[in-house]
Amino acid sequence: MQRFYFPNLEKSDDNIVIKNPDLLNQFNKVLRAKSWDEFTFFNGVDEIDFIYEIVSIEKREAYLEKRWELEVDSEIDFDLNIFWALPNKIDKIEYILQKWVEVWVTWFYFFKSERSQKLILSENKIERLNKIIQEAVEQSWRSRVPELIIEDNISLDDFEWNENILFHTEDNESTSLKELKIDYNKWINLFVWPEWGFCDEEIDIFKKMWFNKVHLWNRILRTETTGVVASFYIIQNK
């Protein structure tokens, strides 16, 4: 059954009227929807899916009535946040968001590190990135929509009492992922390197803040691969 994010949906809404042109276009031209077809909606707040049936559908408006509700237990019970040095291409960000949403990330932060290449993200590009997040949430049957934040820089002072994990390409003074002891009662923040790694000055700052430095493997993984491997491992080992 096709599933849609509907942010203004209330649990008490026994019927809804859809006027969104994009959604109506998908109903009419892609799904060929007709009366009595059922679709699933969720609001990103309640861990409930709402199943509605089309009563009437026209070019500019569709009227649907609620038929039943389904509890969805699909979210992790702790905060797993990603802090990613901006990669060099927009398509890498798109891939990261699409795959990591499926693995269950709470927040996405992209920031400029010393070795991040110049990448201009217009409002239209950011809107597209948020659309990718939404579609991945719909597809993976998640209940919550992760938030996307893009900043020029971040202050590490804000992470003093969190569980901070720094992924790096060198194994000196590092621990392996399987040896890492994690406090799941804290916010877990994963910091992922840019294409050419964090510079020495950045590494020194991370060390002074007592970040857990983790070396994944003897092979060097791509920046977009690292997070999927690490976050899935962390979630599965709680």
mmCIF file of C-alpha atoms in Angstrom:
data_model
loop_
_atom_site.group_PDB
_atom_site.id
_atom_site.type_symbol
_atom_site.label_atom_id
_atom_site.label_comp_id
_atom_site.label_asym_id
_atom_site.label_seq_id
_atom_site.Cartn_x
_atom_site.Cartn_y
_atom_site.Cartn_z
ATOM 1 C CA MET A 1 0.000 0.000 0.000
ATOM 2 C CA GLN A 2 1.413 3.407 -0.998
ATOM 3 C CA ARG A 3 2.464 5.529 1.984
ATOM 4 C CA PHE A 4 2.541 9.341 2.227
ATOM 5 C CA TYR A 5 3.866 11.912 4.698
ATOM 6 C CA PHE A 6 1.043 14.298 5.644
ATOM 7 C CA PRO A 7 2.449 16.703 8.307
ATOM 8 C CA ASN A 8 -0.812 18.436 9.247
ATOM 9 C CA LEU A 9 -2.742 15.230 9.819
ATOM 10 C CA GLU A 10 -4.407 14.928 13.254
ATOM 11 C CA LYS A 11 -5.402 11.678 14.936
ATOM 12 C CA SER A 12 -8.968 12.999 15.149
ATOM 13 C CA ASP A 13 -9.264 13.630 11.392
ATOM 14 C CA ASP A 14 -11.904 11.193 10.159
ATOM 15 C CA ASN A 15 -11.674 12.653 6.681
ATOM 16 C CA ILE A 16 -9.173 14.743 4.730
ATOM 17 C CA VAL A 17 -9.286 16.850 1.588
ATOM 18 C CA ILE A 18 -6.157 16.824 -0.565
ATOM 19 C CA LYS A 19 -5.451 19.826 -2.776
ATOM 20 C CA ASN A 20 -1.666 19.557 -3.062
ATOM 21 C CA PRO A 21 -0.908 19.581 -6.835
ATOM 22 C CA ASP A 22 2.094 17.247 -6.568
ATOM 23 C CA LEU A 23 0.218 14.684 -4.519
ATOM 24 C CA LEU A 24 -2.838 14.900 -6.770
ATOM 25 C CA ASN A 25 -0.624 14.441 -9.818
ATOM 26 C CA GLN A 26 0.824 11.292 -8.238
ATOM 27 C CA PHE A 27 -2.669 10.027 -7.446
ATOM 28 C CA ASN A 28 -4.078 10.718 -10.901
ATOM 29 C CA LYS A 29 -1.187 10.158 -13.314
ATOM 30 C CA VAL A 30 1.214 7.824 -11.530
ATOM 31 C CA LEU A 31 -0.972 5.619 -9.331
ATOM 32 C CA ARG A 32 -4.137 5.929 -11.448
ATOM 33 C CA ALA A 33 -6.077 6.177 -8.190
ATOM 34 C CA LYS A 34 -9.839 5.777 -8.169
ATOM 35 C CA SER A 35 -12.678 5.657 -5.648
ATOM 36 C CA TRP A 36 -12.335 2.977 -2.929
ATOM 37 C CA ASP A 37 -8.546 2.768 -3.281
ATOM 38 C CA GLU A 38 -6.767 2.834 0.097
ATOM 39 C CA PHE A 39 -3.584 4.718 0.977
ATOM 40 C CA THR A 40 -1.515 5.065 4.126
ATOM 41 C CA PHE A 41 -0.702 8.441 5.691
ATOM 42 C CA PHE A 42 1.479 9.426 8.653
ATOM 43 C CA ASN A 43 2.133 12.798 10.306
ATOM 44 C CA GLY A 44 5.743 12.430 11.488
ATOM 45 C CA VAL A 45 4.732 12.845 15.151
ATOM 46 C CA ASP A 46 2.507 9.944 16.198
ATOM 47 C CA GLU A 47 3.859 6.445 15.710
ATOM 48 C CA ILE A 48 0.668 5.555 13.912
ATOM 49 C CA ASP A 49 -0.172 5.000 10.265
ATOM 50 C CA PHE A 50 -3.640 6.123 9.169
ATOM 51 C CA ILE A 51 -5.339 4.233 6.360
ATOM 52 C CA TYR A 52 -7.719 6.332 4.283
ATOM 53 C CA GLU A 53 -9.985 5.397 1.418
ATOM 54 C CA ILE A 54 -10.695 7.620 -1.547
ATOM 55 C CA VAL A 55 -14.361 8.628 -1.666
ATOM 56 C CA SER A 56 -14.034 10.968 -4.620
ATOM 57 C CA ILE A 57 -11.144 12.225 -6.703
ATOM 58 C CA GLU A 58 -10.945 14.961 -9.309
ATOM 59 C CA LYS A 59 -8.195 16.901 -11.036
ATOM 60 C CA ARG A 60 -7.876 19.539 -8.321
ATOM 61 C CA GLU A 61 -9.195 17.818 -5.212
ATOM 62 C CA ALA A 62 -9.518 14.422 -3.553
ATOM 63 C CA TYR A 63 -11.757 13.532 -0.611
ATOM 64 C CA LEU A 64 -10.749 10.623 1.644
ATOM 65 C CA GLU A 65 -12.256 8.978 4.725
ATOM 66 C CA LYS A 66 -10.364 7.164 7.480
ATOM 67 C CA ARG A 67 -10.908 3.427 7.655
ATOM 68 C CA TRP A 68 -8.480 2.242 10.356
ATOM 69 C CA GLU A 69 -5.226 2.927 12.210
ATOM 70 C CA LEU A 70 -2.041 0.919 12.554
ATOM 71 C CA GLU A 71 0.519 1.336 15.341
ATOM 72 C CA VAL A 72 4.046 1.484 13.947
ATOM 73 C CA ASP A 73 6.976 0.608 16.208
ATOM 74 C CA SER A 74 9.731 1.605 13.808
ATOM 75 C CA GLU A 75 11.919 4.143 15.602
ATOM 76 C CA ILE A 76 15.034 3.619 17.694
ATOM 77 C CA ASP A 77 14.712 4.642 21.362
ATOM 78 C CA PHE A 78 17.803 6.850 21.471
ATOM 79 C CA ASP A 79 19.185 9.832 19.510
ATOM 80 C CA LEU A 80 21.696 9.027 16.771
ATOM 81 C CA ASN A 81 22.961 12.175 15.054
ATOM 82 C CA ILE A 82 25.307 12.541 12.098
ATOM 83 C CA PHE A 83 27.814 15.387 11.752
ATOM 84 C CA TRP A 84 29.234 15.201 8.277
ATOM 85 C CA ALA A 85 31.964 17.336 6.773
ATOM 86 C CA LEU A 86 30.495 18.552 3.491
ATOM 87 C CA PRO A 87 31.443 16.242 0.604
ATOM 88 C CA ASN A 88 32.511 17.580 -2.770
ATOM 89 C CA LYS A 89 29.349 16.777 -4.745
ATOM 90 C CA ILE A 90 25.626 17.255 -4.200
ATOM 91 C CA ASP A 91 24.888 13.724 -5.402
ATOM 92 C CA LYS A 92 26.948 12.342 -2.490
ATOM 93 C CA ILE A 93 24.756 14.247 -0.040
ATOM 94 C CA GLU A 94 21.683 12.851 -1.769
ATOM 95 C CA TYR A 95 23.039 9.307 -1.474
ATOM 96 C CA ILE A 96 23.975 9.819 2.190
ATOM 97 C CA LEU A 97 20.510 11.101 3.094
ATOM 98 C CA GLN A 98 18.679 8.394 1.198
ATOM 99 C CA LYS A 99 20.620 5.498 2.724
ATOM 100 C CA TRP A 100 21.069 6.839 6.237
ATOM 101 C CA VAL A 101 17.376 7.643 6.668
ATOM 102 C CA GLU A 102 16.694 3.944 6.096
ATOM 103 C CA VAL A 103 19.227 3.046 8.801
ATOM 104 C CA TRP A 104 17.413 5.323 11.294
ATOM 105 C CA VAL A 105 19.282 8.584 11.912
ATOM 106 C CA THR A 106 17.646 11.274 14.083
ATOM 107 C CA TRP A 107 19.382 14.450 12.842
ATOM 108 C CA PHE A 108 21.607 15.239 9.861
ATOM 109 C CA TYR A 109 24.177 18.008 10.252
ATOM 110 C CA PHE A 110 26.456 18.999 7.375
ATOM 111 C CA PHE A 111 29.264 21.445 8.153
ATOM 112 C CA LYS A 112 32.349 22.875 6.479
ATOM 113 C CA SER A 113 35.628 21.381 7.625
ATOM 114 C CA GLU A 114 39.117 22.547 6.677
ATOM 115 C CA ARG A 115 39.263 20.145 3.745
ATOM 116 C CA SER A 116 35.671 20.433 2.576
ATOM 117 C CA GLN A 117 35.523 21.603 -1.005
ATOM 118 C CA LYS A 118 33.412 24.567 -2.029
ATOM 119 C CA LEU A 119 29.815 23.466 -2.447
ATOM 120 C CA ILE A 120 26.988 25.969 -2.829
ATOM 121 C CA LEU A 121 23.584 24.742 -1.691
ATOM 122 C CA SER A 122 20.768 26.956 -2.930
ATOM 123 C CA GLU A 123 17.289 26.963 -1.395
ATOM 124 C CA ASN A 124 16.070 24.804 -4.278
ATOM 125 C CA LYS A 125 18.804 22.232 -3.653
ATOM 126 C CA ILE A 126 18.042 22.148 0.080
ATOM 127 C CA GLU A 127 14.352 21.699 -0.737
ATOM 128 C CA ARG A 128 15.288 18.750 -2.953
ATOM 129 C CA LEU A 129 17.398 17.235 -0.154
ATOM 130 C CA ASN A 130 14.464 17.458 2.266
ATOM 131 C CA LYS A 131 12.276 15.810 -0.362
ATOM 132 C CA ILE A 132 14.743 12.921 -0.563
ATOM 133 C CA ILE A 133 14.536 12.545 3.221
ATOM 134 C CA GLN A 134 10.738 12.488 3.073
ATOM 135 C CA GLU A 135 10.639 9.873 0.298
ATOM 136 C CA ALA A 136 13.124 7.667 2.164
ATOM 137 C CA VAL A 137 10.998 7.889 5.333
ATOM 138 C CA GLU A 138 7.874 6.925 3.370
ATOM 139 C CA GLN A 139 9.650 3.996 1.719
ATOM 140 C CA SER A 140 11.341 2.621 4.846
ATOM 141 C CA TRP A 141 8.163 2.801 6.941
ATOM 142 C CA ARG A 142 9.608 5.176 9.519
ATOM 143 C CA SER A 143 7.362 7.286 11.747
ATOM 144 C CA ARG A 144 9.605 10.328 12.259
ATOM 145 C CA VAL A 145 11.177 12.609 9.671
ATOM 146 C CA PRO A 146 14.839 13.451 10.427
ATOM 147 C CA GLU A 147 15.794 17.110 10.351
ATOM 148 C CA LEU A 148 18.450 18.432 7.975
ATOM 149 C CA ILE A 149 20.766 21.215 9.213
ATOM 150 C CA ILE A 150 23.547 22.774 7.119
ATOM 151 C CA GLU A 151 26.011 25.113 8.840
ATOM 152 C CA ASP A 152 29.283 26.824 7.992
ATOM 153 C CA ASN A 153 30.861 25.589 11.205
ATOM 154 C CA ILE A 154 29.961 24.005 14.521
ATOM 155 C CA SER A 155 31.005 24.668 18.097
ATOM 156 C CA LEU A 156 32.322 21.539 19.782
ATOM 157 C CA ASP A 157 31.599 23.070 23.192
ATOM 158 C CA ASP A 158 27.968 22.100 22.644
ATOM 159 C CA PHE A 159 28.847 18.393 22.731
ATOM 160 C CA GLU A 160 30.625 18.164 26.069
ATOM 161 C CA TRP A 161 28.142 15.819 27.735
ATOM 162 C CA ASN A 162 27.261 13.736 24.709
ATOM 163 C CA GLU A 163 28.575 10.424 23.372
ATOM 164 C CA ASN A 164 30.850 11.699 20.594
ATOM 165 C CA ILE A 165 32.440 9.315 18.112
ATOM 166 C CA LEU A 166 35.000 10.449 15.554
ATOM 167 C CA PHE A 167 35.615 8.241 12.534
ATOM 168 C CA HIS A 168 39.020 8.561 10.966
ATOM 169 C CA THR A 169 41.192 6.799 8.396
ATOM 170 C CA GLU A 170 44.160 6.158 10.720
ATOM 171 C CA ASP A 171 44.281 3.492 13.407
ATOM 172 C CA ASN A 172 46.833 5.085 15.758
ATOM 173 C CA GLU A 173 45.347 6.035 19.136
ATOM 174 C CA SER A 174 42.036 4.600 17.965
ATOM 175 C CA THR A 175 39.681 1.880 19.063
ATOM 176 C CA SER A 176 37.812 -0.537 16.851
ATOM 177 C CA LEU A 177 34.062 -0.242 16.472
ATOM 178 C CA LYS A 178 33.386 -3.587 18.176
ATOM 179 C CA GLU A 179 35.420 -2.486 21.230
ATOM 180 C CA LEU A 180 33.593 0.813 21.593
ATOM 181 C CA LYS A 181 31.572 1.227 24.784
ATOM 182 C CA ILE A 182 28.536 3.404 24.167
ATOM 183 C CA ASP A 183 26.231 5.093 26.658
ATOM 184 C CA TYR A 184 22.866 4.876 24.901
ATOM 185 C CA ASN A 185 21.292 7.208 27.457
ATOM 186 C CA LYS A 186 23.193 10.115 25.922
ATOM 187 C CA TRP A 187 22.932 11.734 22.511
ATOM 188 C CA ILE A 188 25.179 9.738 20.206
ATOM 189 C CA ASN A 189 26.956 11.965 17.692
ATOM 190 C CA LEU A 190 28.907 10.454 14.807
ATOM 191 C CA PHE A 191 31.482 12.698 13.102
ATOM 192 C CA VAL A 192 32.466 11.602 9.591
ATOM 193 C CA TRP A 193 35.501 12.832 7.644
ATOM 194 C CA PRO A 194 35.514 14.658 4.286
ATOM 195 C CA GLU A 195 37.138 13.109 1.206
ATOM 196 C CA TRP A 196 40.683 13.934 2.336
ATOM 197 C CA GLY A 197 40.135 13.410 6.042
ATOM 198 C CA PHE A 198 40.154 15.887 8.912
ATOM 199 C CA CYS A 199 43.283 18.037 9.192
ATOM 200 C CA ASP A 200 45.722 17.719 12.111
ATOM 201 C CA GLU A 201 44.367 20.835 13.810
ATOM 202 C CA GLU A 202 40.816 19.474 13.732
ATOM 203 C CA ILE A 203 41.971 16.119 15.092
ATOM 204 C CA ASP A 204 43.726 17.894 17.968
ATOM 205 C CA ILE A 205 40.515 19.735 18.859
ATOM 206 C CA PHE A 206 38.534 16.490 18.802
ATOM 207 C CA LYS A 207 41.111 14.902 21.116
ATOM 208 C CA LYS A 208 40.952 17.776 23.601
ATOM 209 C CA MET A 209 37.174 17.346 23.718
ATOM 210 C CA TRP A 210 37.660 13.644 24.561
ATOM 211 C CA PHE A 211 35.983 12.343 21.434
ATOM 212 C CA ASN A 212 36.135 8.583 20.924
ATOM 213 C CA LYS A 213 38.376 8.087 17.902
ATOM 214 C CA VAL A 214 37.320 5.052 15.893
ATOM 215 C CA HIS A 215 39.125 3.346 13.039
ATOM 216 C CA LEU A 216 36.739 1.094 11.131
ATOM 217 C CA TRP A 217 39.021 -1.089 9.077
ATOM 218 C CA ASN A 218 42.425 -1.449 7.449
ATOM 219 C CA ARG A 219 40.787 -0.433 4.210
ATOM 220 C CA ILE A 220 39.779 3.194 3.702
ATOM 221 C CA LEU A 221 36.041 3.447 3.177
ATOM 222 C CA ARG A 222 34.416 6.218 1.195
ATOM 223 C CA THR A 223 32.890 8.944 3.311
ATOM 224 C CA GLU A 224 29.377 7.994 2.137
ATOM 225 C CA THR A 225 29.969 4.322 3.050
ATOM 226 C CA THR A 226 31.319 4.881 6.554
ATOM 227 C CA GLY A 227 28.129 6.072 8.167
ATOM 228 C CA VAL A 228 25.895 3.295 6.916
ATOM 229 C CA VAL A 229 28.284 0.673 8.274
ATOM 230 C CA ALA A 230 28.857 2.387 11.620
ATOM 231 C CA SER A 231 25.336 3.508 12.435
ATOM 232 C CA PHE A 232 23.793 0.142 11.583
ATOM 233 C CA TYR A 233 26.327 -1.574 13.841
ATOM 234 C CA ILE A 234 25.606 0.851 16.711
ATOM 235 C CA ILE A 235 21.834 0.375 16.402
ATOM 236 C CA GLN A 236 22.029 -3.402 16.228
ATOM 237 C CA ASN A 237 24.338 -3.668 19.253
ATOM 238 C CA LYS A 238 22.190 -1.735 21.725
#
